[in-house]
Short mmCIF file of C-alpha atoms in Angstrom, two decimals:
data_model
loop_
_atom_site.label_atom_id
_atom_site.label_comp_id
_atom_site.label_asym_id
_atom_site.label_seq_id
_atom_site.Cartn_x
_atom_site.Cartn_y
_atom_site.Cartn_z
CA MET A 1 0.00 0.00 0.00
CA ARG A 2 1.37 3.41 -0.94
CA PHE A 3 1.85 6.27 1.51
CA TYR A 4 -1.35 8.24 2.18
CA ASP A 5 -2.18 11.63 3.66
CA ARG A 6 -0.25 13.03 6.67
CA LYS A 7 0.26 16.40 4.93
CA ASN A 8 0.08 18.46 8.12
CA GLU A 9 2.39 16.15 10.03
CA ILE A 10 4.93 16.09 7.18
CA GLU A 11 4.86 19.88 7.08
CA ILE A 12 5.58 20.04 10.84
CA LEU A 13 8.54 17.67 10.59
CA GLN A 14 9.98 19.38 7.53
CA GLU A 15 9.60 22.85 9.05
CA ASN A 16 11.36 21.60 12.21
CA GLU A 17 14.11 20.20 10.02
CA ARG A 18 14.61 23.59 8.34
CA GLN A 19 14.58 25.39 11.68
CA ALA A 20 17.24 23.06 13.06
CA HIS A 21 19.75 24.39 10.52
CA ASP A 22 19.96 27.45 12.79
CA THR A 23 18.92 26.26 16.25
CA ALA A 24 18.30 22.90 17.91
CA VAL A 25 14.81 21.40 17.75
CA PHE A 26 13.46 18.67 20.05
CA THR A 27 10.33 16.97 18.66
CA VAL A 28 8.21 14.42 20.52
CA LEU A 29 6.05 12.22 18.30
CA THR A 30 3.54 9.91 19.98
CA GLY A 31 0.86 7.56 18.71
CA ARG A 32 -0.41 4.03 19.27
CA ARG A 33 1.49 1.13 17.75
CA ARG A 34 0.91 0.44 14.04
CA VAL A 35 -0.39 3.97 13.36
CA GLY A 36 2.51 4.76 11.01
CA LYS A 37 5.00 6.88 12.98
CA THR A 38 8.13 5.37 11.43
CA SER A 39 6.67 5.57 7.91
CA LEU A 40 5.79 9.21 8.51
CA VAL A 41 9.29 10.12 9.65
CA THR A 42 10.90 8.19 6.78
CA HIS A 43 8.67 9.94 4.25
CA ALA A 44 9.14 13.41 5.74
CA LEU A 45 12.94 13.16 5.98
CA GLU A 46 13.55 11.83 2.48
CA GLY A 47 16.75 13.38 1.14
CA VAL A 48 17.85 14.59 4.59
CA GLU A 49 20.95 13.45 6.49
CA TRP A 50 19.54 11.51 9.42
CA ALA A 51 20.10 8.49 11.62
CA TYR A 52 17.44 6.11 12.88
CA LEU A 53 18.03 4.58 16.31
CA PHE A 54 15.58 1.97 17.62
CA VAL A 55 15.61 1.40 21.38
CA SER A 56 15.54 -2.37 21.70
CA LYS A 57 15.42 -4.10 25.06
CA ASP A 58 19.16 -4.67 25.39
CA SER A 59 21.59 -3.75 28.12
CA GLU A 60 22.76 -0.15 28.07
CA ALA A 61 26.23 -1.15 26.88
CA ALA A 62 24.91 -3.35 24.05
CA LEU A 63 22.43 -0.66 22.97
CA CYS A 64 25.10 2.04 22.92
CA GLN A 65 27.46 -0.11 20.87
CA LYS A 66 24.68 -0.72 18.33
CA PHE A 67 23.88 3.01 18.23
CA GLN A 68 27.58 3.80 17.83
CA ARG A 69 27.79 1.68 14.66
CA GLU A 70 24.56 3.13 13.24
CA LEU A 71 25.61 6.74 13.88
CA GLU A 72 28.88 6.15 12.07
CA GLN A 73 27.22 4.47 9.10
CA GLN A 74 24.24 6.82 8.75
CA VAL A 75 25.57 10.30 9.63
CA GLY A 76 29.34 9.80 9.86
CA ILE A 77 29.76 10.41 13.60
CA HIS A 78 33.01 8.70 14.61
CA MET A 79 33.71 7.71 18.20
CA TYR A 80 36.97 6.35 19.59
CA GLY A 81 36.79 3.05 21.41
CA GLN A 82 33.55 1.41 22.49
CA VAL A 83 30.93 3.60 24.12
CA ALA A 84 29.26 1.75 27.02
CA ASN A 85 26.82 4.32 28.42
CA PHE A 86 24.18 6.56 26.88
CA ARG A 87 25.48 9.76 28.45
CA ASP A 88 28.80 9.51 26.61
CA LEU A 89 27.02 8.66 23.36
CA PHE A 90 24.57 11.56 23.60
CA LYS A 91 27.39 13.95 24.56
CA VAL A 92 29.22 13.11 21.34
CA ILE A 93 26.00 13.73 19.39
CA MET A 94 25.45 17.12 21.02
CA GLU A 95 29.09 18.19 20.57
CA GLU A 96 29.03 17.17 16.90
CA SER A 97 25.79 19.11 16.39
CA THR A 98 27.52 22.34 17.43
CA ARG A 99 29.72 21.93 14.33
CA ARG A 100 27.15 20.78 11.77
CA HIS A 101 23.45 20.08 11.29
CA PHE A 102 21.92 16.59 11.18
CA THR A 103 18.83 14.73 12.39
CA ILE A 104 18.61 11.93 14.95
CA VAL A 105 15.43 9.84 15.33
CA ILE A 106 15.13 7.71 18.48
CA ASP A 107 12.22 5.28 18.11
CA GLU A 108 10.42 3.65 21.07
CA PHE A 109 12.11 6.24 23.24
CA GLN A 110 10.17 5.19 26.35
CA ASN A 111 12.07 1.87 26.43
CA LEU A 112 15.09 3.77 27.78
CA HIS A 113 13.20 3.85 31.08
CA LYS A 114 13.56 0.09 31.45
CA ILE A 115 17.22 0.13 30.42
CA ASN A 116 18.28 2.91 32.78
CA PRO A 117 15.85 5.51 34.18
CA ALA A 118 18.77 7.89 34.79
CA ILE A 119 19.21 8.34 31.04
CA PHE A 120 16.44 10.96 30.96
CA SER A 121 18.28 13.13 33.50
CA GLU A 122 21.46 12.74 31.47
CA ILE A 123 19.66 13.84 28.29
CA GLN A 124 18.22 16.83 30.15
CA ASP A 125 21.64 17.89 31.45
CA LEU A 126 23.35 17.63 28.06
CA TRP A 127 20.46 19.24 26.18
CA ASP A 128 20.42 22.20 28.58
CA ARG A 129 24.18 22.67 28.22
CA TYR A 130 24.47 22.38 24.46
CA HIS A 131 21.15 23.22 22.77
CA ASN A 132 21.79 26.98 22.47
CA ARG A 133 24.83 26.23 20.28
CA SER A 134 23.48 23.07 18.68
CA ARG A 135 21.94 22.49 15.25
CA LEU A 136 20.55 19.08 16.07
CA ASN A 137 17.10 18.05 14.91
CA LEU A 138 16.18 15.50 17.58
CA ILE A 139 13.01 13.48 17.05
CA VAL A 140 11.90 10.96 19.68
CA SER A 141 8.87 8.77 19.14
CA GLY A 142 7.02 6.34 21.35
CA SER A 143 3.94 4.16 21.34
CA ILE A 144 3.43 3.37 25.05
CA MET A 145 1.27 6.35 25.80
CA SER A 146 1.36 6.06 29.59
CA LEU A 147 5.17 6.20 29.72
CA MET A 148 5.51 8.93 27.08
CA LYS A 149 2.98 11.02 28.96
CA ARG A 150 4.88 10.60 32.21
CA ILE A 151 8.29 11.34 30.65
CA PHE A 152 7.23 14.60 29.00
CA GLU A 153 4.11 15.81 30.82
CA ASP A 154 4.93 15.13 34.47
CA ALA A 155 6.41 18.30 35.99
CA ASN A 156 8.59 16.15 38.26
CA GLU A 157 10.34 14.40 35.35
CA PRO A 158 13.66 15.76 34.00
CA LEU A 159 12.51 16.14 30.38
CA TYR A 160 9.42 18.13 31.27
CA GLY A 161 9.41 21.38 29.30
CA ARG A 162 12.39 20.46 27.09
CA PRO A 163 10.65 19.57 23.79
CA THR A 164 10.11 22.42 21.36
CA SER A 165 7.50 20.50 19.35
CA LYS A 166 5.01 17.79 20.38
CA PHE A 167 2.21 16.10 18.47
CA THR A 168 0.31 12.82 18.32
CA LEU A 169 -0.16 10.88 15.09
CA ARG A 170 -3.80 9.86 14.78
CA PRO A 171 -5.34 7.08 12.68
CA PHE A 172 -6.53 7.95 9.19
CA THR A 173 -9.65 10.08 8.94
CA ILE A 174 -12.77 8.61 7.40
CA GLU A 175 -12.21 10.50 4.16
CA VAL A 176 -8.70 9.08 3.83
CA LEU A 177 -10.01 5.61 4.68
CA LYS A 178 -12.53 5.98 1.85
CA GLU A 179 -9.78 7.12 -0.53
CA ILE A 180 -7.64 4.08 0.30
CA PHE A 181 -10.58 1.72 -0.08
CA HIS A 182 -11.60 3.28 -3.40
CA ASP A 183 -8.06 3.00 -4.79
CA HIS A 184 -7.95 -0.71 -3.99
CA PHE A 185 -11.59 -1.70 -4.57
CA PRO A 186 -13.83 0.96 -6.14
CA ASP A 187 -16.90 -1.29 -5.86
CA TYR A 188 -16.86 -1.56 -2.07
CA SER A 189 -20.25 -1.44 -0.36
CA ASN A 190 -21.17 0.60 2.70
CA GLU A 191 -21.26 -2.63 4.71
CA ASP A 192 -17.69 -3.28 3.62
CA LEU A 193 -16.68 0.24 4.64
CA LEU A 194 -18.31 -0.14 8.05
CA CYS A 195 -16.47 -3.42 8.62
CA LEU A 196 -13.13 -1.86 7.61
CA TYR A 197 -13.73 1.01 10.03
CA MET A 198 -14.82 -1.37 12.80
CA LEU A 199 -11.71 -3.56 12.46
CA THR A 200 -9.06 -0.89 11.86
CA GLY A 201 -10.36 2.46 13.07
CA GLY A 202 -8.05 3.89 10.41
CA VAL A 203 -4.84 2.44 11.92
CA ALA A 204 -2.41 2.34 9.00
CA LYS A 205 -0.89 -1.11 9.59
CA TYR A 206 -4.27 -2.82 9.90
CA VAL A 207 -5.60 -1.13 6.78
CA GLU A 208 -2.46 -2.10 4.90
CA LEU A 209 -2.71 -5.75 5.94
CA LEU A 210 -6.31 -6.02 4.74
CA MET A 211 -5.74 -4.11 1.50
CA ASP A 212 -2.54 -5.98 0.60
CA GLY A 213 -4.31 -9.25 1.43
CA LYS A 214 -7.13 -8.26 -0.95
CA CYS A 215 -9.68 -8.52 1.86
CA PHE A 216 -12.07 -6.01 0.34
CA THR A 217 -15.44 -7.33 1.50
CA LYS A 218 -16.94 -7.78 4.94
CA VAL A 219 -16.86 -11.56 4.54
CA LYS A 220 -13.19 -11.65 3.51
CA MET A 221 -12.16 -9.26 6.28
CA LEU A 222 -13.85 -11.31 8.99
CA ASN A 223 -12.50 -14.53 7.48
CA ASN A 224 -9.02 -13.03 7.66
CA ILE A 225 -9.51 -12.20 11.34
CA CYS A 226 -10.48 -15.79 12.11
CA ARG A 227 -7.71 -17.56 10.22
CA GLN A 228 -5.25 -19.77 12.07
CA ASP A 229 -2.33 -17.52 11.08
CA SER A 230 -4.17 -14.23 11.53
CA TYR A 231 -2.06 -11.29 12.65
CA PHE A 232 -5.10 -9.83 14.42
CA LEU A 233 -5.75 -12.71 16.85
CA SER A 234 -2.75 -11.92 19.07
CA GLU A 235 -2.47 -8.20 18.29
CA GLY A 236 -4.73 -7.02 21.11
CA ARG A 237 -2.81 -8.96 23.73
CA ASP A 238 0.53 -7.76 22.32
CA LEU A 239 -0.62 -4.15 22.55
CA MET A 240 -1.96 -4.46 26.07
CA ASN A 241 0.98 -6.40 27.47
CA GLN A 242 3.18 -3.45 26.52
CA GLU A 243 1.01 -1.10 28.55
CA PHE A 244 0.07 -3.24 31.57
CA SER A 245 2.78 -4.40 33.92
CA ASP A 246 0.72 -5.18 37.02
CA ASP A 247 -2.88 -6.26 37.53
CA SER A 248 -3.29 -7.09 33.85
CA VAL A 249 -6.04 -9.61 34.69
CA THR A 250 -8.23 -6.88 36.20
CA TYR A 251 -7.60 -4.52 33.29
CA PHE A 252 -8.47 -7.22 30.76
CA SER A 253 -11.64 -8.09 32.67
CA ILE A 254 -12.80 -4.47 32.77
CA LEU A 255 -12.17 -4.01 29.05
CA GLN A 256 -14.07 -7.20 28.20
CA LEU A 257 -17.07 -5.99 30.22
CA ILE A 258 -17.05 -2.58 28.52
CA ALA A 259 -16.74 -4.17 25.08
CA ASN A 260 -19.79 -6.31 25.92
CA GLY A 261 -21.86 -3.23 26.73
CA MET A 262 -21.39 -2.95 30.50
CA THR A 263 -20.38 0.69 30.46
CA ARG A 264 -21.29 2.04 33.89
CA ARG A 265 -18.87 2.00 36.81
CA ALA A 266 -21.35 0.58 39.33
CA ASP A 267 -22.18 -2.36 37.05
CA ILE A 268 -18.50 -3.10 36.46
CA ASP A 269 -17.81 -3.05 40.22
CA GLY A 270 -20.73 -5.42 40.77
CA ALA A 271 -19.63 -7.84 38.06
CA LEU A 272 -16.06 -8.05 39.34
CA MET A 273 -17.07 -7.73 43.02
CA LYS A 274 -14.38 -5.15 43.72
CA ASP A 275 -13.78 -1.42 43.60
CA THR A 276 -12.43 -0.75 40.11
CA GLY A 277 -12.10 3.03 40.47
CA THR A 278 -8.30 3.15 40.33
CA PHE A 279 -8.15 0.73 37.41
CA ILE A 280 -10.72 2.67 35.40
CA GLN A 281 -8.95 5.92 36.15
CA ASN A 282 -5.67 4.43 34.90
CA LEU A 283 -7.33 3.11 31.74
CA GLU A 284 -8.75 6.55 31.04
CA ARG A 285 -6.04 9.01 32.12
CA ASP A 286 -2.76 7.09 31.86
CA PHE A 287 -3.29 4.40 29.25
CA ARG A 288 -5.95 6.38 27.30
CA ILE A 289 -7.65 3.17 26.24
CA ILE A 290 -11.14 4.08 27.43
CA SER A 291 -13.08 7.34 27.35
CA ARG A 292 -15.62 8.60 29.83
CA ILE A 293 -18.65 9.83 27.95
CA LYS A 294 -21.32 12.11 29.39
CA PRO A 295 -24.50 13.54 27.93
CA LEU A 296 -23.40 16.49 25.78
CA LEU A 297 -23.36 19.79 27.72
CA SER A 298 -23.97 18.04 31.03
CA LYS A 299 -22.50 19.69 34.12
CA PRO A 300 -18.85 18.86 34.94
CA ASN A 301 -19.85 17.24 38.23
CA SER A 302 -22.64 15.18 36.67
CA LYS A 303 -22.61 11.53 37.75
CA THR A 304 -24.47 10.47 34.61
CA SER A 305 -21.66 8.90 32.61
CA ALA A 306 -20.52 5.75 30.87
CA TYR A 307 -17.27 4.31 29.55
CA GLU A 308 -16.33 3.04 26.13
CA ILE A 309 -13.18 1.71 24.49
CA SER A 310 -11.80 4.51 22.32
CA ASP A 311 -9.87 2.36 19.85
CA GLN A 312 -12.04 0.58 17.28
CA PHE A 313 -9.76 -2.43 16.89
CA LEU A 314 -9.43 -2.97 20.65
CA ARG A 315 -13.18 -2.61 21.06
CA PHE A 316 -13.65 -5.42 18.53
CA TRP A 317 -10.82 -7.55 19.93
CA PHE A 318 -12.07 -7.41 23.52
CA ARG A 319 -15.59 -8.30 22.37
CA PHE A 320 -14.93 -11.13 19.93
CA VAL A 321 -11.37 -12.42 20.40
CA CYS A 322 -10.08 -11.98 23.97
CA PRO A 323 -12.90 -13.90 25.74
CA TYR A 324 -12.50 -16.90 23.44
CA GLN A 325 -8.83 -17.79 23.77
CA SER A 326 -9.73 -21.41 24.42
CA LEU A 327 -11.39 -21.63 21.00
CA ILE A 328 -8.26 -20.19 19.40
CA GLU A 329 -5.98 -22.59 21.27
CA ARG A 330 -8.13 -25.53 20.15
CA GLN A 331 -8.21 -24.04 16.64
CA HIS A 332 -12.00 -23.84 16.56
CA PHE A 333 -11.92 -20.85 14.24
CA SER A 334 -15.29 -21.63 12.67
CA LEU A 335 -16.97 -21.19 16.07
CA LEU A 336 -15.15 -17.89 16.56
CA ARG A 337 -16.32 -16.73 13.15
CA SER A 338 -19.90 -17.89 13.79
CA ASN A 339 -20.10 -15.92 17.02
CA ILE A 340 -19.08 -12.74 15.19
CA ASP A 341 -21.83 -13.30 12.62
CA THR A 342 -24.42 -13.86 15.34
CA ASN A 343 -23.65 -10.61 17.15
CA TYR A 344 -22.42 -8.51 14.24
CA ASP A 345 -25.49 -6.36 13.60
CA VAL A 346 -25.89 -5.26 17.22
CA PHE A 347 -22.18 -4.60 17.70
CA SER A 348 -21.73 -2.77 14.41
CA GLY A 349 -24.78 -0.63 15.18
CA ARG A 350 -22.80 1.22 17.86
CA THR A 351 -19.82 1.35 15.46
CA LEU A 352 -22.08 3.07 12.95
CA GLU A 353 -22.94 5.73 15.55
CA GLN A 354 -19.25 6.30 16.22
CA TYR A 355 -18.57 6.47 12.48
CA PHE A 356 -21.05 9.30 11.99
CA GLN A 357 -19.91 11.09 15.15
CA ALA A 358 -16.33 10.99 13.88
CA ASN A 359 -17.44 12.08 10.42
CA LEU A 360 -19.31 15.08 11.80
CA MET A 361 -16.36 16.16 13.94
CA GLU A 362 -13.97 15.77 11.01
CA SER A 363 -16.27 17.93 8.86
CA GLY A 364 -15.19 21.02 10.81
CA LYS A 365 -18.78 22.23 11.11
CA TYR A 366 -19.22 21.45 14.80
CA THR A 367 -17.27 22.27 17.95
CA LYS A 368 -18.74 19.43 20.03
CA VAL A 369 -20.17 16.07 19.00
CA GLY A 370 -21.49 13.37 21.31
CA ASN A 371 -24.51 11.54 22.72
CA TRP A 372 -27.23 12.66 25.05
CA TRP A 373 -29.43 10.72 27.46
CA ASP A 374 -31.45 11.55 30.54
CA ARG A 375 -30.81 10.17 34.01
CA LYS A 376 -33.83 7.89 33.91
CA GLY A 377 -32.75 6.33 30.62
CA GLU A 378 -36.12 7.11 29.03
CA ASN A 379 -34.75 9.36 26.29
CA GLU A 380 -31.54 8.84 24.37
CA LEU A 381 -30.15 10.61 21.30
CA ASP A 382 -27.51 8.85 19.22
CA ILE A 383 -25.89 12.06 18.04
CA VAL A 384 -26.01 15.64 19.22
CA ALA A 385 -23.62 18.03 17.45
CA ILE A 386 -23.37 21.76 18.13
CA ASN A 387 -21.46 24.76 16.84
CA GLU A 388 -20.84 27.12 19.74
CA PHE A 389 -19.92 30.01 17.43
CA ASP A 390 -22.99 30.28 15.22
CA MET A 391 -25.33 28.55 17.73
CA THR A 392 -26.49 25.86 15.32
CA GLY A 393 -26.66 22.13 15.86
CA LEU A 394 -27.79 18.74 14.68
CA VAL A 395 -29.72 15.96 16.38
CA ALA A 396 -29.60 12.59 14.67
CA GLU A 397 -30.86 9.04 15.00
CA VAL A 398 -28.60 6.26 13.70
CA LYS A 399 -29.79 2.83 12.60
CA ARG A 400 -28.31 0.25 10.29
CA ASN A 401 -31.71 -0.08 8.62
CA PRO A 402 -33.20 3.30 7.58
CA ARG A 403 -36.74 1.89 7.78
CA LYS A 404 -36.37 1.60 11.56
CA ILE A 405 -35.83 5.34 11.98
CA SER A 406 -38.78 7.46 13.07
CA ILE A 407 -38.37 11.22 12.69
CA PRO A 408 -41.55 11.93 14.76
CA LYS A 409 -40.07 9.94 17.66
CA LEU A 410 -36.79 11.79 17.19
CA LYS A 411 -38.63 15.11 17.51
CA ASP A 412 -40.28 13.87 20.71
CA LYS A 413 -36.85 13.05 22.14
CA LEU A 414 -35.68 16.50 21.16
CA ASN A 415 -38.24 18.00 23.52
CA ALA A 416 -36.54 16.18 26.39
CA LEU A 417 -33.29 18.15 25.89
CA PRO A 418 -32.83 20.59 28.80
CA LYS A 419 -33.79 24.06 27.62
CA ASP A 420 -31.19 25.78 29.80
CA CYS A 421 -28.44 24.02 27.81
CA PHE A 422 -29.85 23.58 24.32
CA GLY A 423 -32.60 26.22 24.13
CA LYS A 424 -30.28 28.79 22.55
CA TYR A 425 -29.27 26.50 19.68
CA ASN A 426 -31.05 26.24 16.33
CA LEU A 427 -31.22 22.46 16.03
CA SER A 428 -32.04 20.46 12.91
CA PHE A 429 -32.93 16.76 12.63
CA GLN A 430 -31.36 14.08 10.52
CA ALA A 431 -31.43 10.32 10.15
CA PHE A 432 -28.28 8.32 9.40
CA SER A 433 -28.10 4.72 8.24
CA LEU A 434 -25.79 2.45 6.27
CA GLU A 435 -27.10 4.14 3.12
CA ASP A 436 -25.62 7.48 4.22
CA MET A 437 -22.04 6.35 4.70
#
């Protein structure tokens, strides 16, 4: 699959590269695994003198010796003898950058924490001493969001406040996902598009695997998921094992419950017979795997809330793959596939809501997009979108089958919206179904 989109991100990296000819630039690039960070950097730095250093889980001495060879081969930095610690290696880089400009990319930067946590203090010390004279373009990237957040956003950490540029690489937008699908299979149906969105959420690696494997229809995509050699069967566990070090059983249990539709904290506590507050807070704030959703425009202290898995692939994996490891171990893939078919319409119905919510937000017409429901659960609106600048908005019902949508009932629900919050908005109605994708 060819390289798609990322125009804004490429512009940022290339502008930082130009700036570093005069003064040092420190860029932090984050994003979940498989989203395309390395491909982005490679594409943006084409024709530039740069070195790529991947932080593998070696000893500090072994890692530094590997980096020493790569720096010499890629950007011609020569070091005498064997460098055994990162401080000496980074000092040579900083000293060399006072004489000439070049770019260094350190991938999976957060892994340095496991090798030697003191390395971050050493980087801080050397950066502070040399960066005013340096012409280094330093790019560090990482995919373990909890660690990257702590390294650069915790005021008590040594690298807090040092980066000059920070951004997160997101999955492909819906429009880009459509472009990719059209280039590979112009005759795709809306059901096929929904399935692609449900399985990948726009994550570049997942889209590439399905497109290169010519899995262009819903049936072929789901068959690919349930194959004996499927990349996707172990992917969820691989992702989560990177994030969770302790209490992984509890985290997995919570995510399975949420994926199955148990989205309220009290219900989760009851099902697991324990207080899950700390775990849920970690999943939301540190790991950023789940999101707390509230009725749109509800008060900040409102207790009316629910949780959902933010990542489309993980939402699917925790619903249809994680709970059935015994089937996978016994290679009963037909049963796994049959269970997906049985529950597909209900599960993909919520995916369809998320698809249209994402599409409305990406349109740039609305400042807030979400759901709304009352405390009694008697009235629920699939989509409420508002523009806080021109005071307009949209209320929408979403169904897979358009014949099941009732605009009169939607208007009745609209009357349940609190007037003190929504009375000042000029709201229109709309129905969304598979036909509108």
